[in-house]
C-alpha atoms as a PDB file:
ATOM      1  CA  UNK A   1     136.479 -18.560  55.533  1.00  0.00           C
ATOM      2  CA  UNK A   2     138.829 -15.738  54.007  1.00  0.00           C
ATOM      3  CA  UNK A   3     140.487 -18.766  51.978  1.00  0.00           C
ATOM      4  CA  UNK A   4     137.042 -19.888  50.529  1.00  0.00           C
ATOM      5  CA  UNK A   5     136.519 -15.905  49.304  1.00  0.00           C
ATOM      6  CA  UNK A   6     139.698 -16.064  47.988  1.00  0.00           C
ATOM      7  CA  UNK A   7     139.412 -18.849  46.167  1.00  0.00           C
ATOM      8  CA  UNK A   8     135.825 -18.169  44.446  1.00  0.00           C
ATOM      9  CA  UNK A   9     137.313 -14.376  43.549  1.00  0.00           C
ATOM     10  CA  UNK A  10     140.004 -16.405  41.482  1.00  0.00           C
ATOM     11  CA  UNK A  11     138.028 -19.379  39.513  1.00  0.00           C
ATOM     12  CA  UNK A  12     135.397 -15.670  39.057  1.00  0.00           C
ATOM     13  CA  UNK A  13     138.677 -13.908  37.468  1.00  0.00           C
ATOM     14  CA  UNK A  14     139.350 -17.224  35.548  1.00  0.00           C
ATOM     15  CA  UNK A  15     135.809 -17.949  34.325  1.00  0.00           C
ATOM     16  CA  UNK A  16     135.660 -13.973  33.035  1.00  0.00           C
ATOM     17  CA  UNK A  17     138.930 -14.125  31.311  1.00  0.00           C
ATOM     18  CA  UNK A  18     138.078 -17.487  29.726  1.00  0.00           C
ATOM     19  CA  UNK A  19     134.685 -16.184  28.324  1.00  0.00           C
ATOM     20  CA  UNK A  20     136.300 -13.189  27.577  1.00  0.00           C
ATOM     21  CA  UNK A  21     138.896 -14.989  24.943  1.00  0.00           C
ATOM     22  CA  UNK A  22     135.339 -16.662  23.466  1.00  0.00           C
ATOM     23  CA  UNK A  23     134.045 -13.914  22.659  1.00  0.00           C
ATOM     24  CA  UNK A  24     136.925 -12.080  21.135  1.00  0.00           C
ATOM     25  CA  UNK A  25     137.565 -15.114  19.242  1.00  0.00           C
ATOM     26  CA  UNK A  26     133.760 -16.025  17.965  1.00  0.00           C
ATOM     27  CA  UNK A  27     134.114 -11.867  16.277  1.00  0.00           C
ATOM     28  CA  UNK A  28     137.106 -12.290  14.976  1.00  0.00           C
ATOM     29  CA  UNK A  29     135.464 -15.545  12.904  1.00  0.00           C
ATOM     30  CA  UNK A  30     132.043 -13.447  12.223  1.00  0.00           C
ATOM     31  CA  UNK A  31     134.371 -10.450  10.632  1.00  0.00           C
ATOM     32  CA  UNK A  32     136.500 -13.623   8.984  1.00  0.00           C
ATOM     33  CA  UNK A  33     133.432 -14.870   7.092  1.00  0.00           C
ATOM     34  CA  UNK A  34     131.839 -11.579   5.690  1.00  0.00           C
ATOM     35  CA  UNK A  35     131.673 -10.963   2.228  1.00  0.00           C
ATOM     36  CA  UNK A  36     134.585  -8.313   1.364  1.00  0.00           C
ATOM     37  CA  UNK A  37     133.700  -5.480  -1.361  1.00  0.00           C
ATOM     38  CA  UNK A  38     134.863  -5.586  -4.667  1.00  0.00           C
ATOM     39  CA  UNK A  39     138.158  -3.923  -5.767  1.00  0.00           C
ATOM     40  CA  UNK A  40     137.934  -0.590  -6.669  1.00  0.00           C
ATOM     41  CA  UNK A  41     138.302  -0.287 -10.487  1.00  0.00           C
ATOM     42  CA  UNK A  42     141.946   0.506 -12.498  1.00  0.00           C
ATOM     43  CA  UNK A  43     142.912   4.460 -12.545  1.00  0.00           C
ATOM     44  CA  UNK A  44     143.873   5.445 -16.079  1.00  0.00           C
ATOM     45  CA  UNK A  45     147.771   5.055 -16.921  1.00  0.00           C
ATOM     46  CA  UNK A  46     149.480   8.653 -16.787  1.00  0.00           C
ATOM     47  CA  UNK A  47     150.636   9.792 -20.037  1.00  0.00           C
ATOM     48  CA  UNK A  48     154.159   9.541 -20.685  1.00  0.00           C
ATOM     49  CA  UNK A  49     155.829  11.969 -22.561  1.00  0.00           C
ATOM     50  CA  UNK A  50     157.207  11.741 -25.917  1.00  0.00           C
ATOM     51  CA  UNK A  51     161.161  11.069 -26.719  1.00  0.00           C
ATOM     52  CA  UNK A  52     161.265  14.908 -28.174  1.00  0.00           C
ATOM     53  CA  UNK A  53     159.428  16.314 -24.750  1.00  0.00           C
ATOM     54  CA  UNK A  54     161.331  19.109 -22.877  1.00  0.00           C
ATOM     55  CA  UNK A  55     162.855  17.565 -19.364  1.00  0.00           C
ATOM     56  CA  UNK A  56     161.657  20.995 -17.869  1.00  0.00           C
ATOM     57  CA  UNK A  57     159.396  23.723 -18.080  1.00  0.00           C
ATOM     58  CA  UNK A  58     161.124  27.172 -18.692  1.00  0.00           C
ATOM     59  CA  UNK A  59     162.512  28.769 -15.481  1.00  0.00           C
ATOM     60  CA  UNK A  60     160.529  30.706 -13.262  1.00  0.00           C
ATOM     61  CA  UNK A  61     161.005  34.916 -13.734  1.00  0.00           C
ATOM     62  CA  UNK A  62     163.900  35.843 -11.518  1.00  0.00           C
ATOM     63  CA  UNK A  63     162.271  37.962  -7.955  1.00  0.00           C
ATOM     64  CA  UNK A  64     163.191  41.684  -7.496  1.00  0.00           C
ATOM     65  CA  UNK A  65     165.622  42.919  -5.617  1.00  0.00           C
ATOM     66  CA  UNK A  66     165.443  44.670  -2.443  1.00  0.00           C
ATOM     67  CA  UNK A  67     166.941  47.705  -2.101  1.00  0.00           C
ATOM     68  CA  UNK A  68     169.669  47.738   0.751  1.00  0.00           C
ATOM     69  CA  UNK A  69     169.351  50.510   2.860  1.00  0.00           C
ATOM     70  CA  UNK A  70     172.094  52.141   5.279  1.00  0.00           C
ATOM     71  CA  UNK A  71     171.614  52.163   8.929  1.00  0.00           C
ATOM     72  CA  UNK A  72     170.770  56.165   8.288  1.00  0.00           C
ATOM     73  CA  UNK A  73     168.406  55.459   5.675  1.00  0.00           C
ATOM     74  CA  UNK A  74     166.452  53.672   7.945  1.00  0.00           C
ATOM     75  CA  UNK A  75     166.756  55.903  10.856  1.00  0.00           C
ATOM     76  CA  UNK A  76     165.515  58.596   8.539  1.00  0.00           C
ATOM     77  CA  UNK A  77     162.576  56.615   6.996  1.00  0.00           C
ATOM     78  CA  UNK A  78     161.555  55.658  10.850  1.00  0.00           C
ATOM     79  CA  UNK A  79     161.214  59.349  11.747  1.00  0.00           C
ATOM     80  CA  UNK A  80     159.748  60.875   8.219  1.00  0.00           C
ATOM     81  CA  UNK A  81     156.057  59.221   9.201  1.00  0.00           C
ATOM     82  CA  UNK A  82     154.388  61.159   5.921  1.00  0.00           C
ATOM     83  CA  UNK A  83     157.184  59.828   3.649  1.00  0.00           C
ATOM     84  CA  UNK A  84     157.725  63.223   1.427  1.00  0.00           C
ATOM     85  CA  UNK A  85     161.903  62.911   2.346  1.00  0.00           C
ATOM     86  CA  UNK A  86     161.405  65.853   4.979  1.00  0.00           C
ATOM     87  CA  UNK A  87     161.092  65.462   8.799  1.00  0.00           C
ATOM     88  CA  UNK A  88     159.187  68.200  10.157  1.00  0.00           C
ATOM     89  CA  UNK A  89     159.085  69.214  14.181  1.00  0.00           C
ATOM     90  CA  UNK A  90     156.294  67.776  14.677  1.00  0.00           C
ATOM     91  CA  UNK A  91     157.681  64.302  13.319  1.00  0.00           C
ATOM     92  CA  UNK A  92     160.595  64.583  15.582  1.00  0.00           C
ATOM     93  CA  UNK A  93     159.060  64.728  18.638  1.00  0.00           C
ATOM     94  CA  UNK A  94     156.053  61.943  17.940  1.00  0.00           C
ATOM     95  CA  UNK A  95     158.913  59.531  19.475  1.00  0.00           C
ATOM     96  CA  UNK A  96     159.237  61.762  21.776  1.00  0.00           C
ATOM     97  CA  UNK A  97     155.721  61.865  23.307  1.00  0.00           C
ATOM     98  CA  UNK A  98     155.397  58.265  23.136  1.00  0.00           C
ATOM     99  CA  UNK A  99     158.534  57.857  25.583  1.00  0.00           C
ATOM    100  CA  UNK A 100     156.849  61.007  27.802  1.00  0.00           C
ATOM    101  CA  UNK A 101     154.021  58.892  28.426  1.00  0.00           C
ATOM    102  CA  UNK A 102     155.961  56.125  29.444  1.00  0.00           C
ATOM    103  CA  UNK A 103     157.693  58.045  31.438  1.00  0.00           C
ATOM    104  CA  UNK A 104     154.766  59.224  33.391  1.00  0.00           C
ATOM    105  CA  UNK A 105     153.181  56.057  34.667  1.00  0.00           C
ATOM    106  CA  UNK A 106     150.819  57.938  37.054  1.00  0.00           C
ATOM    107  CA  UNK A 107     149.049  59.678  34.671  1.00  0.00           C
ATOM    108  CA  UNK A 108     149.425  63.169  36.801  1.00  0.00           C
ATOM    109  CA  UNK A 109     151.344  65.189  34.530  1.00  0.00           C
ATOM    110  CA  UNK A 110     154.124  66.288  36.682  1.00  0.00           C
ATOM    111  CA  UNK A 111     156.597  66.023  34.329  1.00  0.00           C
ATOM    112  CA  UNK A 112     156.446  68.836  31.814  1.00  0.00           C
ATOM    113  CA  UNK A 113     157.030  67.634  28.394  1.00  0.00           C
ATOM    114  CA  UNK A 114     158.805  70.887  27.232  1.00  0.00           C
ATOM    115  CA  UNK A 115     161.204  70.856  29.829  1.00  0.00           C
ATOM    116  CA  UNK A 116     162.068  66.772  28.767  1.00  0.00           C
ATOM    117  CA  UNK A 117     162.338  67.775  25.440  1.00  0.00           C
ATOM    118  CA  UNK A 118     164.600  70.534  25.526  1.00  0.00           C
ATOM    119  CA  UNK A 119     167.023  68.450  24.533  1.00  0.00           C
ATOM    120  CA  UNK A 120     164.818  67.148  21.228  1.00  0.00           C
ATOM    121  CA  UNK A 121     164.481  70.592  20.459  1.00  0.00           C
ATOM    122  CA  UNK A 122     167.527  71.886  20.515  1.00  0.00           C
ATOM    123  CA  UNK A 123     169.078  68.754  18.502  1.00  0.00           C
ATOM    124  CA  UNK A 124     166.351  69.423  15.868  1.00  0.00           C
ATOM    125  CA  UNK A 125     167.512  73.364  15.831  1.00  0.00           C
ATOM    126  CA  UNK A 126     170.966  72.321  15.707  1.00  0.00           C
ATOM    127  CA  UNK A 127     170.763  69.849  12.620  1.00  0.00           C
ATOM    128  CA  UNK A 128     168.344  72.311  10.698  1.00  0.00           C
ATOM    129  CA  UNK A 129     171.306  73.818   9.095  1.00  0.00           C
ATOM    130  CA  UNK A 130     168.770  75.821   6.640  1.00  0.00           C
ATOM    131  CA  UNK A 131     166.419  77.332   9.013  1.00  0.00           C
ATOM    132  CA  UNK A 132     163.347  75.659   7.108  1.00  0.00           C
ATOM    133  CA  UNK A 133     161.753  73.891   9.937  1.00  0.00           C
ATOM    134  CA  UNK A 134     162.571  70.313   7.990  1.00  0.00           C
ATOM    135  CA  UNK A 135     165.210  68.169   8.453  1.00  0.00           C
ATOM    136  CA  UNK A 136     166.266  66.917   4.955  1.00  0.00           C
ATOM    137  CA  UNK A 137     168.627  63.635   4.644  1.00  0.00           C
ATOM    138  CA  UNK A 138     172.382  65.180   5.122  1.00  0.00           C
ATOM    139  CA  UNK A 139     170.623  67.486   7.886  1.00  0.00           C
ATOM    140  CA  UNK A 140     169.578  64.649  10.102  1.00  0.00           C
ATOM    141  CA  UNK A 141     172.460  62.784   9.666  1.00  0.00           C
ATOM    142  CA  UNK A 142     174.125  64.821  11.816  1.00  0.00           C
ATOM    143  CA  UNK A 143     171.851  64.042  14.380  1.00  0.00           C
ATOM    144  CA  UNK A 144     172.711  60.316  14.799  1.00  0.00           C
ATOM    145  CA  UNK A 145     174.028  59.330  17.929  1.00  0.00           C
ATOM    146  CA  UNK A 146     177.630  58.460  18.398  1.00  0.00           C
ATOM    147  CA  UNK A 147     178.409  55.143  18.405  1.00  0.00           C
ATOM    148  CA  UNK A 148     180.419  53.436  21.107  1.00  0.00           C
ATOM    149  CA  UNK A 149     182.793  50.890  19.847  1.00  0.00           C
ATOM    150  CA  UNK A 150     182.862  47.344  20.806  1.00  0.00           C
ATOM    151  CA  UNK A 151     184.817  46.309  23.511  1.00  0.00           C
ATOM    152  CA  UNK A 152     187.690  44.083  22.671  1.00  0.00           C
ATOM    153  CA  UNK A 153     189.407  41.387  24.238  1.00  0.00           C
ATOM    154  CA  UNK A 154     192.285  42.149  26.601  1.00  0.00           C
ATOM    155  CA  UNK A 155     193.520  38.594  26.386  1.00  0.00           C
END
């Protein structure tokens, strides 16, 4: 009996496939025997240019160039927020804040922010060579941090 099942599941298989190449092959004669549209019509030749033409246009306007600032120019335009080549107090310690509030995750204030930024002040005080409450651009290059050098190879 399980012989007899497996024999009419194959001729089924068989009869499917072989109708199924029929009918694949009676629409590929349907889609062989349609009319096909008309060619679209002829573009227009492009103009050619004369013999006395110029190969190229003229050249396009050469781009401006960027002013290349010094590692303290930078610095100094990071900190001067208003842009009037002065860095007042008040500048100086906007960085300042922003790293405070890092610095106190919780939210409860137990770090005092003056006594964190003695240090900020008194680097501000010390650079302020005038008094004025500004730092101008030779004044607060003094303040720039020093620099360690690279390490080098001991090979």
């Amino acid at each position: 009996m399980a012989v007899s099942r497996f024999l009419a599941g194959g001729f089924a298989t068989a009869l499917l496939l072989t109708g199924g190449v029929f009918l694949w092959k009676g629409h590929s004669q349907v889609a062989e025997q349609r009319a096909l549209p008309a060619p679209p019509p002829k573009l227009p030749a492009i103009p050619v240019a004369g013999p006395n033409a110029p190969k190229r246009g003229a050249a396009p306007p050469e781009l401006p160039a960027a002013k290349q600032e010094t590692r303290e120019e930078r610095r100094f335009n990071r900190y001067d927020r208003d842009r009037n080549e002065r860095i007042s107090r008040v500048e100086m310690m906007a960085t300042r804040s922003a790293a405070f509030r890092k610095l106190d995750a919780n939210g409860d204030n137990l770090l005092s922010f003056e006594e964190w930024a003695v240090a900020t002040s008194d680097r501000f005080a010390g650079a302020d060579a005038d008094k004025s409450g500004d730092l101008t651009r030779t004044e607060f290059a003094t303040t720039a941090p020093k620099r360690k050098p690279k390490p080098t190879c001991s090979c």
